[in-house]
One Martini backbone bead per residue (centre of mass of N, CA, C, O) as a GRO file, in nm:
protein
  158
    1UNK     BB    1   1.433  -1.296   1.731
    2UNK     BB    2   1.484  -1.052   1.529
    3UNK     BB    3   1.494  -0.985   1.196
    4UNK     BB    4   1.697  -0.869   0.956
    5UNK     BB    5   1.667  -0.647   0.704
    6UNK     BB    6   1.692  -0.702   0.350
    7UNK     BB    7   1.656  -0.479   0.082
    8UNK     BB    8   1.511  -0.582  -0.211
    9UNK     BB    9   1.496  -0.415  -0.515
   10UNK     BB   10   1.232  -0.407  -0.758
   11UNK     BB   11   1.104  -0.421  -1.083
   12UNK     BB   12   0.766  -0.347  -1.207
   13UNK     BB   13   0.481  -0.412  -1.417
   14UNK     BB   14   0.172  -0.284  -1.341
   15UNK     BB   15  -0.151  -0.300  -1.318
   16UNK     BB   16  -0.424  -0.160  -1.286
   17UNK     BB   17  -0.627  -0.129  -0.977
   18UNK     BB   18  -0.908  -0.199  -0.852
   19UNK     BB   19  -1.086  -0.048  -0.568
   20UNK     BB   20  -1.172  -0.071  -0.220
   21UNK     BB   21  -1.236   0.214   0.000
   22UNK     BB   22  -1.116   0.397   0.287
   23UNK     BB   23  -1.109   0.727   0.394
   24UNK     BB   24  -0.865   0.916   0.598
   25UNK     BB   25  -0.740   1.026   0.928
   26UNK     BB   26  -0.425   1.080   1.103
   27UNK     BB   27  -0.234   1.246   1.339
   28UNK     BB   28  -0.086   0.970   1.392
   29UNK     BB   29   0.067   0.667   1.371
   30UNK     BB   30  -0.107   0.539   1.603
   31UNK     BB   31  -0.394   0.589   1.442
   32UNK     BB   32  -0.384   0.384   1.205
   33UNK     BB   33  -0.472   0.111   1.328
   34UNK     BB   34  -0.757   0.199   1.410
   35UNK     BB   35  -0.855   0.262   1.123
   36UNK     BB   36  -0.805  -0.006   0.967
   37UNK     BB   37  -0.997  -0.207   1.100
   38UNK     BB   38  -1.265  -0.065   1.019
   39UNK     BB   39  -1.214  -0.034   0.716
   40UNK     BB   40  -1.189  -0.337   0.641
   41UNK     BB   41  -1.469  -0.419   0.738
   42UNK     BB   42  -1.628  -0.241   0.539
   43UNK     BB   43  -1.510  -0.343   0.276
   44UNK     BB   44  -1.568  -0.651   0.304
   45UNK     BB   45  -1.871  -0.623   0.341
   46UNK     BB   46  -1.933  -0.493   0.062
   47UNK     BB   47  -1.801  -0.700  -0.120
   48UNK     BB   48  -1.990  -0.928  -0.028
   49UNK     BB   49  -2.271  -0.795  -0.089
   50UNK     BB   50  -2.168  -0.752  -0.410
   51UNK     BB   51  -2.011  -1.004  -0.519
   52UNK     BB   52  -1.708  -0.960  -0.501
   53UNK     BB   53  -1.371  -1.000  -0.593
   54UNK     BB   54  -1.089  -1.033  -0.459
   55UNK     BB   55  -0.763  -0.857  -0.547
   56UNK     BB   56  -0.569  -0.939  -0.320
   57UNK     BB   57  -0.440  -0.748  -0.071
   58UNK     BB   58  -0.432  -0.558   0.172
   59UNK     BB   59  -0.414  -0.194   0.192
   60UNK     BB   60  -0.193   0.098   0.231
   61UNK     BB   61  -0.224   0.457   0.190
   62UNK     BB   62   0.014   0.731   0.237
   63UNK     BB   63  -0.017   1.082   0.324
   64UNK     BB   64   0.173   1.336   0.411
   65UNK     BB   65   0.093   1.593   0.636
   66UNK     BB   66   0.085   1.864   0.846
   67UNK     BB   67  -0.142   1.675   1.040
   68UNK     BB   68  -0.037   1.381   0.917
   69UNK     BB   69  -0.258   1.127   0.772
   70UNK     BB   70  -0.355   1.014   0.473
   71UNK     BB   71  -0.596   0.750   0.410
   72UNK     BB   72  -0.594   0.434   0.219
   73UNK     BB   73  -0.816   0.157   0.267
   74UNK     BB   74  -0.791  -0.179   0.110
   75UNK     BB   75  -0.899  -0.358  -0.194
   76UNK     BB   76  -0.894  -0.544  -0.450
   77UNK     BB   77  -1.117  -0.566  -0.745
   78UNK     BB   78  -1.368  -0.748  -0.913
   79UNK     BB   79  -1.547  -0.513  -1.056
   80UNK     BB   80  -1.831  -0.307  -0.971
   81UNK     BB   81  -1.849  -0.065  -0.747
   82UNK     BB   82  -2.089   0.043  -0.506
   83UNK     BB   83  -2.115   0.293  -0.327
   84UNK     BB   84  -2.101   0.288   0.046
   85UNK     BB   85  -2.076   0.498   0.261
   86UNK     BB   86  -1.725   0.493   0.301
   87UNK     BB   87  -1.722   0.329   0.044
   88UNK     BB   88  -1.497   0.337  -0.240
   89UNK     BB   89  -1.377   0.393  -0.546
   90UNK     BB   90  -1.057   0.298  -0.688
   91UNK     BB   91  -0.692   0.314  -0.749
   92UNK     BB   92  -0.408   0.156  -0.857
   93UNK     BB   93  -0.134   0.210  -1.016
   94UNK     BB   94   0.019   0.170  -1.305
   95UNK     BB   95   0.330   0.043  -1.385
   96UNK     BB   96   0.612   0.141  -1.275
   97UNK     BB   97   0.765  -0.048  -0.994
   98UNK     BB   98   0.892  -0.030  -0.677
   99UNK     BB   99   1.003  -0.310  -0.461
  100UNK     BB  100   0.952  -0.451  -0.123
  101UNK     BB  101   1.033  -0.643   0.178
  102UNK     BB  102   0.884  -0.665   0.495
  103UNK     BB  103   1.001  -0.822   0.804
  104UNK     BB  104   0.782  -0.755   1.063
  105UNK     BB  105   0.714  -0.505   1.230
  106UNK     BB  106   0.533  -0.228   1.151
  107UNK     BB  107   0.723  -0.021   1.302
  108UNK     BB  108   0.964  -0.093   1.067
  109UNK     BB  109   0.865  -0.004   0.767
  110UNK     BB  110   1.020   0.262   0.711
  111UNK     BB  111   1.282   0.123   0.608
  112UNK     BB  112   1.162   0.037   0.333
  113UNK     BB  113   1.105   0.318   0.225
  114UNK     BB  114   1.399   0.416   0.242
  115UNK     BB  115   1.518   0.200   0.052
  116UNK     BB  116   1.359   0.278  -0.200
  117UNK     BB  117   1.433   0.576  -0.217
  118UNK     BB  118   1.738   0.522  -0.246
  119UNK     BB  119   1.724   0.343  -0.496
  120UNK     BB  120   1.605   0.547  -0.688
  121UNK     BB  121   1.835   0.753  -0.670
  122UNK     BB  122   2.078   0.544  -0.735
  123UNK     BB  123   1.895   0.448  -1.022
  124UNK     BB  124   1.747   0.687  -1.183
  125UNK     BB  125   1.480   0.749  -1.008
  126UNK     BB  126   1.128   0.840  -0.965
  127UNK     BB  127   0.861   0.930  -0.805
  128UNK     BB  128   0.494   0.949  -0.914
  129UNK     BB  129   0.358   0.852  -0.639
  130UNK     BB  130   0.203   0.716  -0.397
  131UNK     BB  131   0.261   0.489  -0.182
  132UNK     BB  132   0.234   0.135  -0.084
  133UNK     BB  133   0.090  -0.133   0.123
  134UNK     BB  134   0.101  -0.488   0.173
  135UNK     BB  135  -0.075  -0.744   0.356
  136UNK     BB  136   0.022  -1.090   0.388
  137UNK     BB  137  -0.059  -1.083   0.696
  138UNK     BB  138  -0.158  -1.118   0.992
  139UNK     BB  139  -0.107  -0.940   1.283
  140UNK     BB  140  -0.047  -1.213   1.463
  141UNK     BB  141   0.205  -1.248   1.329
  142UNK     BB  142   0.534  -1.242   1.425
  143UNK     BB  143   0.638  -1.207   1.097
  144UNK     BB  144   0.526  -0.993   0.907
  145UNK     BB  145   0.433  -0.918   0.572
  146UNK     BB  146   0.545  -0.621   0.380
  147UNK     BB  147   0.464  -0.464   0.084
  148UNK     BB  148   0.643  -0.217  -0.106
  149UNK     BB  149   0.525   0.061  -0.318
  150UNK     BB  150   0.668   0.253  -0.606
  151UNK     BB  151   0.599   0.466  -0.820
  152UNK     BB  152   0.784   0.503  -1.139
  153UNK     BB  153   1.072   0.659  -1.305
  154UNK     BB  154   1.284   0.785  -1.498
  155UNK     BB  155   1.504   1.020  -1.491
  156UNK     BB  156   1.559   1.331  -1.602
  157UNK     BB  157   1.785   1.485  -1.797
  158UNK     BB  158   1.922   1.836  -1.737
   0.00000   0.00000   0.00000
């Protein structure tokens, strides 16, 4: 039986994180999974060939567009990445971040995004950049954990 998520949102101050990523596009949410598998393989292959140390778990960052999703899939790295093929250097932003944990099927992770967005509004904060999610478990795990991050700041009173 699937476990019901209760989303506890917390604030943290995160350091900026260097990343190795592959960027792409999916027309539908169903196309995201197909893109991620190949992208992570390319990223991890190049990280290994360049003797870089992974820093953190694989992540996906999604920007909704008029025709689907722009995707940035990768992993944090220690060291200087030399871009090759589709793999390029990027960063995840540092600073104030609201986050929560989704446990269960990836198809239900949208509820975690909605919970954080509601928490930001209810607690006088606004999102400052595109959110991302980190995958703490392999896809084969029956109840995978996905941590969702929203860069944010306090809302300005006008």
